[in-house]
Amino acid sequence: MSENGSERGARPRILVVDDNDMNREILCRRLERKGYDVTTAENGVRALELVGEQIFDLMLLDIMMPVVSGLDVLKTVRERFDPVELPVIMVTAKTGTEDIVAAFELGASDYVTKPIDFPVAFARVRTQLQLRFAEVALKESEERYALAAQGSNDGLWDIDLRSQVAYYSARWAEILGIAEGALEPNLDAWFSRVHPEDVGRLRDDFQGHLLGHAVHFQNEHRIRHRDGDYRWVLSRGAAIRDEAGQAVRAAGSMTDITARRQIQEQLQQELISDSLTGLANQKLLFDRIESAIVRSQTPATPLWMVVLLELDDLSRTIEA
């Protein structure tokens, strides 16, 4: 965040509250020269009125004011706004230690002392604004992520590879027919539900990506539903790496592709079966050999072989 703009693309808005006209005007002029949009209030009552009517990015609040003190204003402000929504920097005399402690207990963000050291004051203003805009940006990003997750038909997963703690979204759990949070927050909660014939390949693909053997992680496998049946899913994701290239986190999605797989298997069955005998044809043989070649390229897959059995006079063999 620069001094000339906020997360809304406009100049940051600051409310200066001080009952001393000279202090208020000097601080206002100095802040405006730094590129801030400044509004002033001559007392605590007016400050609360302005806060209720307008949106401010930060408040500079004098502690010692008649009728309604700065501490009273701060207490009311914190009942309506948290420190991220409205940071408050207290302005106090150098001897006001007790007031500073009381202000922090009420939720003050920082303080500056009188007479004001303007370079120090501007640095603290800039720091508080940067913190505020960073927190706002993070909150907006989290809200967008939550909305995207709710609107997506995919289940989302996120795994901290250092702690082995995993997150599975509500949609991820819904695909399995279980409630969100019903699974243990770890990777085994996922892999333990995968079909025994698919789990080895899933582990190989996942670890292969973490080791850098593949740019992305992608795997189709069967996973056990609450009703005991298996659903076909497509899992995709990518790892986040540290400066050394070590995978420290992985996140991705899981899509239910059961209907698609059923259609594919039906079409495949029609293509690989002999129309006369219903037995596997040459296409299936070549398909299985190709799959075996691919699997043999991974260290975990054992060697394989092709056995050729030749039948003479097939028609007589069928009659027999």
Tab-separated table of C-alpha atoms in Angstrom, residues 4-309:
chain	number	residue	atom	x	y	z
A	4	ASN	CA	-1.364	7.700	-2.064
A	5	GLY	CA	-3.869	4.871	-2.218
A	6	SER	CA	-5.832	2.253	-0.311
A	7	GLU	CA	-7.473	-1.038	-1.183
A	8	ARG	CA	-10.326	0.910	-2.766
A	9	GLY	CA	-7.999	2.805	-5.101
A	10	ALA	CA	-8.670	6.110	-3.230
A	11	ARG	CA	-6.567	8.058	-0.759
A	12	PRO	CA	-6.648	6.610	2.773
A	13	ARG	CA	-9.128	8.507	4.936
A	14	ILE	CA	-7.943	9.664	8.363
A	15	LEU	CA	-10.015	11.224	11.142
A	16	VAL	CA	-8.061	13.591	13.402
A	17	VAL	CA	-9.706	14.251	16.779
A	18	ASP	CA	-8.280	17.025	18.995
A	19	ASP	CA	-9.907	19.822	20.987
A	20	ASN	CA	-6.930	22.142	20.357
A	21	ASP	CA	-7.459	24.083	17.124
A	22	MET	CA	-3.751	24.615	16.441
A	23	ASN	CA	-2.798	20.982	17.039
A	24	ARG	CA	-5.661	19.825	14.854
A	25	GLU	CA	-4.838	22.150	11.959
A	26	ILE	CA	-1.099	21.444	11.976
A	27	LEU	CA	-1.628	17.673	12.013
A	28	CYS	CA	-4.251	17.969	9.282
A	29	ARG	CA	-1.963	19.961	6.957
A	30	ARG	CA	0.993	17.624	7.493
A	31	LEU	CA	-1.101	14.544	6.749
A	32	GLU	CA	-2.622	16.082	3.644
A	33	ARG	CA	0.866	16.797	2.317
A	34	LYS	CA	1.555	13.073	2.663
A	35	GLY	CA	-1.387	12.346	0.407
A	36	TYR	CA	-4.037	11.422	2.966
A	37	ASP	CA	-7.680	12.507	2.891
A	38	VAL	CA	-8.144	14.113	6.326
A	39	THR	CA	-11.297	14.975	8.272
A	40	THR	CA	-11.158	16.704	11.646
A	41	ALA	CA	-13.312	16.665	14.777
A	42	GLU	CA	-13.028	19.217	17.559
A	43	ASN	CA	-14.328	16.953	20.338
A	44	GLY	CA	-15.335	13.412	21.198
A	45	VAL	CA	-19.027	13.931	20.480
A	46	ARG	CA	-18.334	15.136	16.943
A	47	ALA	CA	-15.853	12.290	16.410
A	48	LEU	CA	-18.497	9.675	17.225
A	49	GLU	CA	-20.966	11.409	14.928
A	50	LEU	CA	-18.489	11.310	12.028
A	51	VAL	CA	-17.592	7.669	12.654
A	52	GLY	CA	-21.281	6.805	12.470
A	53	GLU	CA	-21.750	8.710	9.214
A	54	GLN	CA	-18.575	8.049	7.234
A	55	ILE	CA	-15.962	5.361	6.645
A	56	PHE	CA	-12.422	6.032	7.838
A	57	ASP	CA	-9.250	3.982	7.447
A	58	LEU	CA	-7.608	5.279	10.623
A	59	MET	CA	-8.245	7.599	13.581
A	60	LEU	CA	-5.741	9.828	15.379
A	61	LEU	CA	-7.356	10.428	18.760
A	62	ASP	CA	-6.280	12.837	21.494
A	63	ILE	CA	-6.682	11.340	24.948
A	64	MET	CA	-7.124	14.536	26.982
A	65	MET	CA	-10.384	16.187	25.888
A	66	PRO	CA	-13.183	17.766	27.966
A	67	VAL	CA	-16.675	16.234	28.399
A	68	VAL	CA	-15.987	13.091	26.347
A	69	SER	CA	-12.370	11.969	26.682
A	70	GLY	CA	-10.359	10.106	24.108
A	71	LEU	CA	-10.628	6.933	26.193
A	72	ASP	CA	-14.433	7.256	26.212
A	73	VAL	CA	-14.427	7.698	22.433
A	74	LEU	CA	-12.129	4.682	22.016
A	75	LYS	CA	-14.381	2.508	24.175
A	76	THR	CA	-17.438	3.387	22.079
A	77	VAL	CA	-15.546	2.930	18.815
A	78	ARG	CA	-14.365	-0.537	19.828
A	79	GLU	CA	-17.949	-1.567	20.548
A	80	ARG	CA	-18.664	-0.976	16.861
A	81	PHE	CA	-15.370	-1.570	15.038
A	82	ASP	CA	-12.528	-4.002	15.591
A	83	PRO	CA	-8.871	-2.870	15.207
A	84	VAL	CA	-8.767	-4.080	11.598
A	85	GLU	CA	-11.888	-2.150	10.601
A	86	LEU	CA	-10.690	1.061	12.248
A	87	PRO	CA	-7.169	1.351	13.703
A	88	VAL	CA	-6.895	4.023	16.402
A	89	ILE	CA	-3.627	5.774	17.254
A	90	MET	CA	-3.825	7.645	20.556
A	91	VAL	CA	-2.155	11.036	20.980
A	92	THR	CA	-0.995	11.724	24.531
A	93	ALA	CA	1.465	13.696	26.642
A	94	LYS	CA	4.797	12.050	27.394
A	95	THR	CA	3.845	11.724	31.046
A	96	GLY	CA	0.589	9.901	30.309
A	97	THR	CA	1.831	6.358	30.931
A	98	GLU	CA	-1.312	5.249	32.744
A	99	ASP	CA	-3.479	6.623	29.961
A	100	ILE	CA	-1.456	4.711	27.361
A	101	VAL	CA	-1.893	1.433	29.271
A	102	ALA	CA	-5.620	2.082	29.636
A	103	ALA	CA	-5.875	2.851	25.916
A	104	PHE	CA	-4.204	-0.427	24.945
A	105	GLU	CA	-6.555	-2.311	27.255
A	106	LEU	CA	-9.478	-0.697	25.435
A	107	GLY	CA	-8.116	-1.722	22.030
A	108	ALA	CA	-5.845	1.099	20.856
A	109	SER	CA	-3.615	0.163	17.912
A	110	ASP	CA	-0.666	2.423	18.771
A	111	TYR	CA	0.181	5.813	20.257
A	112	VAL	CA	2.272	8.940	19.652
A	113	THR	CA	3.336	11.530	22.234
A	114	LYS	CA	3.124	15.316	22.354
A	115	PRO	CA	4.865	17.330	21.135
A	116	ILE	CA	4.444	15.203	18.049
A	117	ASP	CA	7.551	13.904	16.303
A	118	PHE	CA	6.049	13.946	12.804
A	119	PRO	CA	8.417	11.468	11.062
A	120	VAL	CA	7.683	8.959	13.833
A	121	ALA	CA	3.957	9.694	13.731
A	122	PHE	CA	3.804	9.264	9.946
A	123	ALA	CA	5.717	5.979	10.163
A	124	ARG	CA	3.212	4.643	12.692
A	125	VAL	CA	0.275	5.841	10.605
A	126	ARG	CA	1.726	4.150	7.530
A	127	THR	CA	2.352	0.913	9.440
A	128	GLN	CA	-1.196	0.749	10.806
A	129	LEU	CA	-2.686	1.435	7.381
A	130	GLN	CA	-0.539	-1.258	5.784
A	131	LEU	CA	-1.648	-3.746	8.422
A	132	ARG	CA	-5.277	-2.802	7.942
A	133	PHE	CA	-5.219	-3.101	4.156
A	134	ALA	CA	-3.334	-6.401	4.319
A	135	GLU	CA	-5.928	-7.823	6.732
A	136	VAL	CA	-8.793	-6.550	4.586
A	137	ALA	CA	-7.253	-8.067	1.454
A	138	LEU	CA	-6.781	-11.400	3.258
A	139	LYS	CA	-10.370	-11.376	4.488
A	140	GLU	CA	-11.687	-10.631	1.000
A	141	SER	CA	-9.530	-13.405	-0.442
A	142	GLU	CA	-10.858	-15.873	2.135
A	143	GLU	CA	-14.427	-14.820	1.369
A	144	ARG	CA	-13.865	-15.312	-2.370
A	145	TYR	CA	-12.362	-18.737	-1.679
A	146	ALA	CA	-15.343	-19.685	0.504
A	147	LEU	CA	-17.845	-18.550	-2.140
A	148	ALA	CA	-15.934	-20.408	-4.866
A	149	ALA	CA	-15.895	-23.555	-2.739
A	150	GLN	CA	-19.636	-23.324	-2.082
A	151	GLY	CA	-20.437	-22.758	-5.742
A	152	SER	CA	-18.120	-25.436	-7.078
A	153	ASN	CA	-19.184	-28.995	-7.767
A	154	ASP	CA	-15.698	-30.141	-6.798
A	155	GLY	CA	-14.558	-31.140	-3.341
A	156	LEU	CA	-11.480	-29.251	-2.149
A	157	TRP	CA	-8.574	-30.617	-0.148
A	158	ASP	CA	-5.549	-28.914	1.402
A	159	ILE	CA	-2.666	-30.688	3.155
A	160	ASP	CA	0.161	-29.216	5.234
A	161	LEU	CA	2.907	-31.687	4.394
A	162	ARG	CA	5.047	-30.685	7.372
A	163	SER	CA	2.398	-31.259	10.025
A	164	GLN	CA	0.418	-33.795	7.930
A	165	VAL	CA	-2.772	-31.936	8.866
A	166	ALA	CA	-5.389	-32.044	6.106
A	167	TYR	CA	-8.530	-30.057	5.328
A	168	TYR	CA	-11.463	-31.519	3.382
A	169	SER	CA	-14.271	-29.229	2.254
A	170	ALA	CA	-17.977	-29.826	2.780
A	171	ARG	CA	-18.393	-30.822	-0.874
A	172	TRP	CA	-15.487	-33.289	-0.594
A	173	ALA	CA	-17.280	-34.996	2.290
A	174	GLU	CA	-20.615	-34.812	0.468
A	175	ILE	CA	-19.215	-36.820	-2.454
A	176	LEU	CA	-18.581	-39.616	0.054
A	177	GLY	CA	-21.985	-39.213	1.686
A	178	ILE	CA	-20.546	-38.139	5.030
A	179	ALA	CA	-20.756	-34.979	7.118
A	180	GLU	CA	-18.109	-32.277	6.969
A	181	GLY	CA	-15.576	-32.848	9.722
A	182	ALA	CA	-16.408	-36.552	10.052
A	183	LEU	CA	-12.993	-37.551	8.689
A	184	GLU	CA	-9.758	-37.359	10.614
A	185	PRO	CA	-7.768	-34.319	9.387
A	186	ASN	CA	-4.944	-36.292	7.801
A	187	LEU	CA	-3.944	-37.813	4.476
A	188	ASP	CA	-4.678	-41.375	5.573
A	189	ALA	CA	-8.359	-40.475	5.990
A	190	TRP	CA	-8.419	-40.074	2.202
A	191	PHE	CA	-6.133	-42.905	1.099
A	192	SER	CA	-7.677	-45.457	3.468
A	193	ARG	CA	-11.012	-45.120	1.632
A	194	VAL	CA	-9.516	-45.695	-1.817
A	195	HIS	CA	-10.165	-49.006	-3.569
A	196	PRO	CA	-7.328	-51.505	-2.898
A	197	GLU	CA	-6.672	-51.839	-6.633
A	198	ASP	CA	-6.247	-48.068	-7.028
A	199	VAL	CA	-4.496	-46.919	-3.854
A	200	GLY	CA	-0.992	-47.939	-4.950
A	201	ARG	CA	-1.217	-45.967	-8.169
A	202	LEU	CA	-2.693	-43.008	-6.281
A	203	ARG	CA	0.208	-42.984	-3.825
A	204	ASP	CA	2.733	-43.244	-6.665
A	205	ASP	CA	1.188	-40.334	-8.574
A	206	PHE	CA	0.915	-38.167	-5.459
A	207	GLN	CA	4.463	-38.835	-4.293
A	208	GLY	CA	5.767	-38.486	-7.836
A	209	HIS	CA	4.401	-34.967	-8.013
A	210	LEU	CA	5.751	-34.060	-4.561
A	211	LEU	CA	9.199	-35.267	-5.661
A	212	GLY	CA	8.979	-33.123	-8.793
A	213	HIS	CA	8.519	-35.919	-11.319
A	214	ALA	CA	5.289	-34.338	-12.616
A	215	VAL	CA	4.251	-30.707	-12.908
A	216	HIS	CA	0.761	-31.427	-11.576
A	217	PHE	CA	-0.894	-34.204	-9.607
A	218	GLN	CA	-3.784	-35.988	-11.328
A	219	ASN	CA	-5.302	-39.386	-10.690
A	220	GLU	CA	-8.584	-41.216	-11.296
A	221	HIS	CA	-9.520	-43.719	-8.616
A	222	ARG	CA	-12.403	-45.346	-6.790
A	223	ILE	CA	-13.258	-44.175	-3.295
A	224	ARG	CA	-15.631	-45.760	-0.797
A	225	HIS	CA	-18.983	-44.060	-0.238
A	226	ARG	CA	-20.810	-44.243	3.094
A	227	ASP	CA	-23.197	-46.807	1.575
A	228	GLY	CA	-20.267	-49.163	0.954
A	229	ASP	CA	-20.179	-48.724	-2.826
A	230	TYR	CA	-17.294	-47.107	-4.635
A	231	ARG	CA	-17.477	-43.858	-6.594
A	232	TRP	CA	-15.077	-42.931	-9.355
A	233	VAL	CA	-13.369	-39.588	-8.697
A	234	LEU	CA	-10.780	-37.433	-10.426
A	235	SER	CA	-8.302	-35.870	-8.004
A	236	ARG	CA	-6.095	-33.011	-9.161
A	237	GLY	CA	-3.727	-30.673	-7.377
A	238	ALA	CA	-0.362	-28.999	-7.075
A	239	ALA	CA	2.304	-28.584	-4.432
A	240	ILE	CA	3.667	-25.383	-2.935
A	241	ARG	CA	7.425	-25.531	-2.444
A	242	ASP	CA	9.904	-23.720	-0.226
A	243	GLU	CA	13.050	-21.974	-1.422
A	244	ALA	CA	14.870	-25.307	-1.530
A	245	GLY	CA	12.223	-26.812	-3.797
A	246	GLN	CA	10.825	-29.043	-1.066
A	247	ALA	CA	7.037	-29.554	-1.174
A	248	VAL	CA	5.562	-28.078	2.013
A	249	ARG	CA	1.887	-27.954	1.099
A	250	ALA	CA	-0.435	-29.482	-1.488
A	251	ALA	CA	-3.956	-28.482	-2.433
A	252	GLY	CA	-6.442	-29.440	-5.081
A	253	SER	CA	-9.878	-30.757	-5.933
A	254	MET	CA	-11.818	-33.994	-6.203
A	255	THR	CA	-14.552	-34.414	-8.837
A	256	ASP	CA	-17.164	-37.164	-8.926
A	257	ILE	CA	-16.816	-38.790	-12.373
A	258	THR	CA	-18.814	-41.950	-11.670
A	259	ALA	CA	-21.404	-41.291	-14.390
A	260	ARG	CA	-18.728	-40.515	-16.957
A	261	ARG	CA	-16.767	-43.645	-16.114
A	262	GLN	CA	-19.860	-45.813	-16.387
A	263	ILE	CA	-20.526	-44.485	-19.889
A	264	GLN	CA	-16.885	-44.950	-20.853
A	265	GLU	CA	-16.825	-48.500	-19.548
A	266	GLN	CA	-20.013	-49.337	-21.435
A	267	LEU	CA	-18.602	-47.977	-24.691
A	268	GLN	CA	-15.278	-49.654	-24.056
A	269	GLN	CA	-16.982	-52.977	-23.446
A	270	GLU	CA	-18.758	-52.680	-26.757
A	271	LEU	CA	-15.459	-52.012	-28.522
A	272	ILE	CA	-13.342	-54.719	-26.875
A	273	SER	CA	-15.760	-57.638	-27.007
A	274	ASP	CA	-16.108	-60.043	-29.913
A	275	SER	CA	-19.640	-59.798	-31.285
A	276	LEU	CA	-19.889	-63.583	-31.853
A	277	THR	CA	-18.407	-65.018	-28.662
A	278	GLY	CA	-18.602	-62.078	-26.248
A	279	LEU	CA	-14.944	-62.723	-25.412
A	280	ALA	CA	-12.185	-60.133	-25.376
A	281	ASN	CA	-10.900	-59.155	-28.789
A	282	GLN	CA	-7.555	-58.012	-30.191
A	283	LYS	CA	-8.212	-54.369	-29.196
A	284	LEU	CA	-8.472	-55.321	-25.545
A	285	LEU	CA	-5.231	-57.307	-25.780
A	286	PHE	CA	-3.337	-54.317	-27.161
A	287	ASP	CA	-4.963	-52.037	-24.575
A	288	ARG	CA	-3.872	-54.271	-21.702
A	289	ILE	CA	-0.329	-54.552	-23.074
A	290	GLU	CA	-0.105	-50.762	-23.394
A	291	SER	CA	-1.326	-50.309	-19.790
A	292	ALA	CA	1.177	-52.864	-18.546
A	293	ILE	CA	4.007	-51.034	-20.320
A	294	VAL	CA	3.011	-47.769	-18.623
A	295	ARG	CA	2.767	-49.375	-15.181
A	296	SER	CA	6.100	-51.131	-15.587
A	297	GLN	CA	7.843	-47.754	-15.774
A	298	THR	CA	7.242	-47.223	-12.026
A	299	PRO	CA	9.585	-49.023	-9.574
A	300	ALA	CA	6.686	-50.325	-7.477
A	301	THR	CA	5.185	-52.310	-10.381
A	302	PRO	CA	6.431	-55.930	-10.822
A	303	LEU	CA	7.532	-57.409	-14.130
A	304	TRP	CA	4.885	-58.737	-16.496
A	305	MET	CA	4.655	-61.098	-19.430
A	306	VAL	CA	2.348	-62.046	-22.300
A	307	VAL	CA	1.210	-65.650	-22.678
A	308	LEU	CA	-0.013	-66.616	-26.153
A	309	LEU	CA	-2.439	-69.553	-26.393
